[in-house]
C-alpha cells in the first residue's frame, strides 16, 4: 500500500496495547468503528462512511447522560463518606480506576491505593502519576517478587488496601485481629 507509519498509532499500541478510535499503525489507513458502514461509489470514485445504528440521539442528550452518571458516582462516594473517612482503590494505569479515585477525592475521602505490577514500566509510572493526582497513599507491589503467600503477608496487604475488599473485611474482621486481639 506504500503507506508511511503512523508513529502516534504505534505509540498508542505500545502504551495501551491497542490504538484509539479508527487509528491504525499507518498514515491514511483507518479502521472501521463500531456500527460504521463504508460504501464505495464506483461512478464517482468516492468512499462514504455512515452509521446504520444510532447509539445516542445527539450531543445534548449525551451530555445529560454523562452528567447523570457523574453525579450518581459522586453521590455514591458521598454516601460512603457518611460512614467512613477512608476508601481503598486498586489503582491501575487504566482510566476507570483513576476516575473512581478522582470521584473519591472529590467527595473528600482519604484514599489508599494499591497496584500489582512490574517495576520500571510505563504502567507503574502511570499508576503513580494517577496516585499523585488523586492524592492517595499508594503502595506498589512488584509482581516479579510474586504474590504474597504467607497468611501474615496477606493480612497486611488487605489491611493496607483498607476496605477495598469491603464484603470480606466485614465478614472477616474478627479474623484480622489475630492473636491477643492484635492486628498484624
PDB file of C-alpha atoms in Angstrom:
ATOM      1  CA  UNK A   1       0.000   0.000   0.000  1.00  0.00           C
ATOM      2  CA  UNK A   2       3.050   2.241   0.300  1.00  0.00           C
ATOM      3  CA  UNK A   3       1.687   3.823   3.499  1.00  0.00           C
ATOM      4  CA  UNK A   4       4.054   5.552   5.887  1.00  0.00           C
ATOM      5  CA  UNK A   5       3.988   4.591   9.580  1.00  0.00           C
ATOM      6  CA  UNK A   6       1.698   6.483  11.950  1.00  0.00           C
ATOM      7  CA  UNK A   7       4.009   6.951  14.911  1.00  0.00           C
ATOM      8  CA  UNK A   8       1.187   8.076  17.212  1.00  0.00           C
ATOM      9  CA  UNK A   9      -0.681   4.855  16.406  1.00  0.00           C
ATOM     10  CA  UNK A  10       2.465   2.850  17.143  1.00  0.00           C
ATOM     11  CA  UNK A  11       2.948   4.678  20.473  1.00  0.00           C
ATOM     12  CA  UNK A  12      -0.694   4.031  21.403  1.00  0.00           C
ATOM     13  CA  UNK A  13      -0.161   0.323  20.747  1.00  0.00           C
ATOM     14  CA  UNK A  14       2.961   0.313  22.927  1.00  0.00           C
ATOM     15  CA  UNK A  15       1.319   2.272  25.770  1.00  0.00           C
ATOM     16  CA  UNK A  16      -2.240   0.922  25.736  1.00  0.00           C
ATOM     17  CA  UNK A  17      -1.839  -2.365  23.805  1.00  0.00           C
ATOM     18  CA  UNK A  18      -4.337  -1.027  21.197  1.00  0.00           C
ATOM     19  CA  UNK A  19      -4.869   2.069  19.062  1.00  0.00           C
ATOM     20  CA  UNK A  20      -7.648   4.526  19.797  1.00  0.00           C
ATOM     21  CA  UNK A  21     -10.689   5.077  17.572  1.00  0.00           C
ATOM     22  CA  UNK A  22     -10.137   4.443  13.893  1.00  0.00           C
ATOM     23  CA  UNK A  23      -6.351   4.987  14.101  1.00  0.00           C
ATOM     24  CA  UNK A  24      -4.033   2.245  12.800  1.00  0.00           C
ATOM     25  CA  UNK A  25      -0.255   1.896  12.507  1.00  0.00           C
ATOM     26  CA  UNK A  26      -0.271   3.540   9.051  1.00  0.00           C
ATOM     27  CA  UNK A  27      -0.995   7.097   7.853  1.00  0.00           C
ATOM     28  CA  UNK A  28      -4.097   7.330   5.673  1.00  0.00           C
ATOM     29  CA  UNK A  29      -5.402   3.882   6.658  1.00  0.00           C
ATOM     30  CA  UNK A  30      -8.289   3.784   9.117  1.00  0.00           C
ATOM     31  CA  UNK A  31     -10.106   1.033  10.957  1.00  0.00           C
ATOM     32  CA  UNK A  32     -13.900   0.831  10.941  1.00  0.00           C
ATOM     33  CA  UNK A  33     -15.575   1.997  14.137  1.00  0.00           C
ATOM     34  CA  UNK A  34     -18.429   0.004  15.729  1.00  0.00           C
ATOM     35  CA  UNK A  35     -21.577   0.395  13.627  1.00  0.00           C
ATOM     36  CA  UNK A  36     -19.749   2.183  10.793  1.00  0.00           C
ATOM     37  CA  UNK A  37     -20.521   1.204   7.199  1.00  0.00           C
ATOM     38  CA  UNK A  38     -18.234   2.037   4.271  1.00  0.00           C
ATOM     39  CA  UNK A  39     -19.688   2.399   0.754  1.00  0.00           C
ATOM     40  CA  UNK A  40     -17.667   2.802  -2.402  1.00  0.00           C
ATOM     41  CA  UNK A  41     -19.369   4.757  -5.201  1.00  0.00           C
ATOM     42  CA  UNK A  42     -17.567   3.440  -8.276  1.00  0.00           C
ATOM     43  CA  UNK A  43     -19.121   6.021 -10.651  1.00  0.00           C
ATOM     44  CA  UNK A  44     -17.750   8.892  -8.562  1.00  0.00           C
ATOM     45  CA  UNK A  45     -14.632   7.088  -7.294  1.00  0.00           C
ATOM     46  CA  UNK A  46     -15.534   8.110  -3.777  1.00  0.00           C
ATOM     47  CA  UNK A  47     -15.767   6.329  -0.408  1.00  0.00           C
ATOM     48  CA  UNK A  48     -18.533   7.333   2.010  1.00  0.00           C
ATOM     49  CA  UNK A  49     -18.821   6.443   5.661  1.00  0.00           C
ATOM     50  CA  UNK A  50     -22.133   6.192   7.505  1.00  0.00           C
ATOM     51  CA  UNK A  51     -23.563   4.701  10.672  1.00  0.00           C
ATOM     52  CA  UNK A  52     -26.577   2.392  10.386  1.00  0.00           C
ATOM     53  CA  UNK A  53     -27.297   2.400  14.110  1.00  0.00           C
ATOM     54  CA  UNK A  54     -27.545   5.490  16.267  1.00  0.00           C
ATOM     55  CA  UNK A  55     -26.049   4.823  19.703  1.00  0.00           C
ATOM     56  CA  UNK A  56     -27.007   8.230  21.084  1.00  0.00           C
ATOM     57  CA  UNK A  57     -29.520  10.825  19.967  1.00  0.00           C
ATOM     58  CA  UNK A  58     -27.310  13.868  19.975  1.00  0.00           C
ATOM     59  CA  UNK A  59     -24.769  15.920  21.846  1.00  0.00           C
ATOM     60  CA  UNK A  60     -27.272  17.402  24.300  1.00  0.00           C
ATOM     61  CA  UNK A  61     -28.674  14.027  25.368  1.00  0.00           C
ATOM     62  CA  UNK A  62     -25.186  12.577  25.621  1.00  0.00           C
ATOM     63  CA  UNK A  63     -24.131  15.471  27.874  1.00  0.00           C
ATOM     64  CA  UNK A  64     -27.190  14.972  30.099  1.00  0.00           C
ATOM     65  CA  UNK A  65     -26.402  11.255  30.385  1.00  0.00           C
ATOM     66  CA  UNK A  66     -22.747  11.978  31.222  1.00  0.00           C
ATOM     67  CA  UNK A  67     -23.836  14.424  33.941  1.00  0.00           C
ATOM     68  CA  UNK A  68     -26.273  11.883  35.399  1.00  0.00           C
ATOM     69  CA  UNK A  69     -23.598   9.183  35.546  1.00  0.00           C
ATOM     70  CA  UNK A  70     -21.042  11.565  37.048  1.00  0.00           C
ATOM     71  CA  UNK A  71     -23.409  12.852  39.746  1.00  0.00           C
ATOM     72  CA  UNK A  72     -24.548   9.313  40.519  1.00  0.00           C
ATOM     73  CA  UNK A  73     -20.935   8.250  41.077  1.00  0.00           C
ATOM     74  CA  UNK A  74     -20.228  11.296  43.233  1.00  0.00           C
ATOM     75  CA  UNK A  75     -23.304  10.671  45.366  1.00  0.00           C
ATOM     76  CA  UNK A  76     -22.261   7.042  45.916  1.00  0.00           C
ATOM     77  CA  UNK A  77     -18.903   8.229  47.295  1.00  0.00           C
ATOM     78  CA  UNK A  78     -20.655  10.858  49.391  1.00  0.00           C
ATOM     79  CA  UNK A  79     -22.795   8.068  50.868  1.00  0.00           C
ATOM     80  CA  UNK A  80     -19.638   6.129  51.715  1.00  0.00           C
ATOM     81  CA  UNK A  81     -18.310   9.245  53.452  1.00  0.00           C
ATOM     82  CA  UNK A  82     -21.291   9.172  55.822  1.00  0.00           C
ATOM     83  CA  UNK A  83     -19.838   6.042  57.442  1.00  0.00           C
ATOM     84  CA  UNK A  84     -16.143   6.054  56.511  1.00  0.00           C
ATOM     85  CA  UNK A  85     -13.339   8.567  56.140  1.00  0.00           C
ATOM     86  CA  UNK A  86     -11.109   6.326  54.014  1.00  0.00           C
ATOM     87  CA  UNK A  87     -11.542   4.189  50.930  1.00  0.00           C
ATOM     88  CA  UNK A  88      -9.230   1.668  49.266  1.00  0.00           C
ATOM     89  CA  UNK A  89      -8.799   1.516  45.489  1.00  0.00           C
ATOM     90  CA  UNK A  90      -6.952  -0.966  43.302  1.00  0.00           C
ATOM     91  CA  UNK A  91      -5.281   1.551  41.013  1.00  0.00           C
ATOM     92  CA  UNK A  92      -4.177   0.504  37.529  1.00  0.00           C
ATOM     93  CA  UNK A  93      -2.928   2.516  34.586  1.00  0.00           C
ATOM     94  CA  UNK A  94      -6.444   2.439  33.156  1.00  0.00           C
ATOM     95  CA  UNK A  95      -8.970   5.255  33.119  1.00  0.00           C
ATOM     96  CA  UNK A  96     -11.690   3.602  35.213  1.00  0.00           C
ATOM     97  CA  UNK A  97      -9.738   3.220  38.471  1.00  0.00           C
ATOM     98  CA  UNK A  98      -8.265   6.728  38.135  1.00  0.00           C
ATOM     99  CA  UNK A  99     -11.742   8.138  37.543  1.00  0.00           C
ATOM    100  CA  UNK A 100     -13.129   6.337  40.614  1.00  0.00           C
ATOM    101  CA  UNK A 101     -10.196   7.698  42.616  1.00  0.00           C
ATOM    102  CA  UNK A 102     -10.921  11.219  41.374  1.00  0.00           C
ATOM    103  CA  UNK A 103     -14.576  10.853  42.450  1.00  0.00           C
ATOM    104  CA  UNK A 104     -13.495   9.598  45.896  1.00  0.00           C
ATOM    105  CA  UNK A 105     -11.072  12.517  46.182  1.00  0.00           C
ATOM    106  CA  UNK A 106     -13.754  14.989  45.158  1.00  0.00           C
ATOM    107  CA  UNK A 107     -16.047  13.561  47.862  1.00  0.00           C
ATOM    108  CA  UNK A 108     -13.311  14.306  50.412  1.00  0.00           C
ATOM    109  CA  UNK A 109     -12.369  10.729  51.250  1.00  0.00           C
ATOM    110  CA  UNK A 110      -8.831   9.743  52.197  1.00  0.00           C
ATOM    111  CA  UNK A 111      -7.648   7.244  49.574  1.00  0.00           C
ATOM    112  CA  UNK A 112      -5.356   4.258  49.998  1.00  0.00           C
ATOM    113  CA  UNK A 113      -4.409   2.862  46.599  1.00  0.00           C
ATOM    114  CA  UNK A 114      -2.703  -0.382  45.753  1.00  0.00           C
ATOM    115  CA  UNK A 115      -1.184  -1.613  42.481  1.00  0.00           C
ATOM    116  CA  UNK A 116       0.182  -5.012  41.495  1.00  0.00           C
ATOM    117  CA  UNK A 117       2.576  -4.605  38.588  1.00  0.00           C
ATOM    118  CA  UNK A 118       6.053  -4.862  37.169  1.00  0.00           C
ATOM    119  CA  UNK A 119       8.599  -2.293  38.331  1.00  0.00           C
ATOM    120  CA  UNK A 120      10.126   0.230  35.936  1.00  0.00           C
ATOM    121  CA  UNK A 121       7.316   0.025  33.369  1.00  0.00           C
ATOM    122  CA  UNK A 122       5.092   2.651  31.809  1.00  0.00           C
ATOM    123  CA  UNK A 123       2.182   1.097  33.741  1.00  0.00           C
ATOM    124  CA  UNK A 124       3.915   1.732  37.058  1.00  0.00           C
ATOM    125  CA  UNK A 125       4.625   5.356  36.113  1.00  0.00           C
ATOM    126  CA  UNK A 126       1.026   5.916  35.014  1.00  0.00           C
ATOM    127  CA  UNK A 127      -0.372   4.378  38.234  1.00  0.00           C
ATOM    128  CA  UNK A 128       1.972   6.523  40.349  1.00  0.00           C
ATOM    129  CA  UNK A 129       1.004   9.669  38.418  1.00  0.00           C
ATOM    130  CA  UNK A 130      -2.673   8.806  38.912  1.00  0.00           C
ATOM    131  CA  UNK A 131      -1.993   8.292  42.620  1.00  0.00           C
ATOM    132  CA  UNK A 132      -0.399  11.743  42.832  1.00  0.00           C
ATOM    133  CA  UNK A 133      -3.357  13.320  41.014  1.00  0.00           C
ATOM    134  CA  UNK A 134      -5.952  11.780  43.354  1.00  0.00           C
ATOM    135  CA  UNK A 135      -3.802  12.388  46.445  1.00  0.00           C
ATOM    136  CA  UNK A 136      -3.722   8.791  47.618  1.00  0.00           C
ATOM    137  CA  UNK A 137      -1.373   6.926  49.904  1.00  0.00           C
ATOM    138  CA  UNK A 138      -0.062   4.473  47.307  1.00  0.00           C
ATOM    139  CA  UNK A 139       1.589   1.089  47.615  1.00  0.00           C
ATOM    140  CA  UNK A 140       3.118  -0.632  44.589  1.00  0.00           C
ATOM    141  CA  UNK A 141       3.600  -4.392  44.824  1.00  0.00           C
ATOM    142  CA  UNK A 142       6.183  -5.703  42.356  1.00  0.00           C
ATOM    143  CA  UNK A 143       4.848  -8.848  40.677  1.00  0.00           C
ATOM    144  CA  UNK A 144       8.363 -10.075  39.931  1.00  0.00           C
ATOM    145  CA  UNK A 145       8.570 -10.680  43.697  1.00  0.00           C
ATOM    146  CA  UNK A 146       5.475 -12.878  43.363  1.00  0.00           C
ATOM    147  CA  UNK A 147       2.170 -12.629  45.182  1.00  0.00           C
ATOM    148  CA  UNK A 148       2.277 -12.835  48.975  1.00  0.00           C
ATOM    149  CA  UNK A 149       1.688 -16.399  50.082  1.00  0.00           C
ATOM    150  CA  UNK A 150       2.045 -16.288  53.845  1.00  0.00           C
ATOM    151  CA  UNK A 151      -1.043 -15.559  55.935  1.00  0.00           C
ATOM    152  CA  UNK A 152       0.633 -12.630  57.695  1.00  0.00           C
ATOM    153  CA  UNK A 153       1.640 -11.041  54.361  1.00  0.00           C
ATOM    154  CA  UNK A 154      -1.891 -11.462  53.003  1.00  0.00           C
ATOM    155  CA  UNK A 155      -3.388  -9.907  56.144  1.00  0.00           C
ATOM    156  CA  UNK A 156      -1.060  -6.902  55.844  1.00  0.00           C
ATOM    157  CA  UNK A 157      -1.931  -6.498  52.180  1.00  0.00           C
ATOM    158  CA  UNK A 158      -5.669  -6.489  52.923  1.00  0.00           C
ATOM    159  CA  UNK A 159      -5.194  -4.047  55.791  1.00  0.00           C
ATOM    160  CA  UNK A 160      -3.075  -1.823  53.551  1.00  0.00           C
ATOM    161  CA  UNK A 161      -5.804  -1.724  50.936  1.00  0.00           C
ATOM    162  CA  UNK A 162      -8.284  -0.793  53.717  1.00  0.00           C
ATOM    163  CA  UNK A 163     -11.896  -1.511  52.754  1.00  0.00           C
ATOM    164  CA  UNK A 164     -11.003  -2.395  49.195  1.00  0.00           C
ATOM    165  CA  UNK A 165     -12.383  -5.887  49.732  1.00  0.00           C
ATOM    166  CA  UNK A 166     -15.242  -4.482  51.761  1.00  0.00           C
ATOM    167  CA  UNK A 167     -17.555  -7.545  51.994  1.00  0.00           C
ATOM    168  CA  UNK A 168     -14.613  -9.709  53.073  1.00  0.00           C
ATOM    169  CA  UNK A 169     -13.493  -7.056  55.561  1.00  0.00           C
ATOM    170  CA  UNK A 170     -16.884  -7.031  57.307  1.00  0.00           C
ATOM    171  CA  UNK A 171     -17.152 -10.817  57.274  1.00  0.00           C
ATOM    172  CA  UNK A 172     -13.575 -11.443  58.322  1.00  0.00           C
ATOM    173  CA  UNK A 173     -12.919  -8.526  60.666  1.00  0.00           C
ATOM    174  CA  UNK A 174     -12.588 -10.782  63.717  1.00  0.00           C
ATOM    175  CA  UNK A 175     -10.146 -12.954  61.762  1.00  0.00           C
ATOM    176  CA  UNK A 176      -7.840  -9.979  61.239  1.00  0.00           C
ATOM    177  CA  UNK A 177      -7.463  -9.315  64.954  1.00  0.00           C
ATOM    178  CA  UNK A 178      -5.138 -12.297  65.143  1.00  0.00           C
ATOM    179  CA  UNK A 179      -3.565 -13.430  68.399  1.00  0.00           C
ATOM    180  CA  UNK A 180      -4.421 -11.499  71.597  1.00  0.00           C
ATOM    181  CA  UNK A 181      -6.714  -9.129  69.684  1.00  0.00           C
ATOM    182  CA  UNK A 182      -3.715  -7.541  67.938  1.00  0.00           C
ATOM    183  CA  UNK A 183      -3.840  -6.529  64.300  1.00  0.00           C
ATOM    184  CA  UNK A 184      -0.908  -7.854  62.263  1.00  0.00           C
TER     185      UNK A 184
END
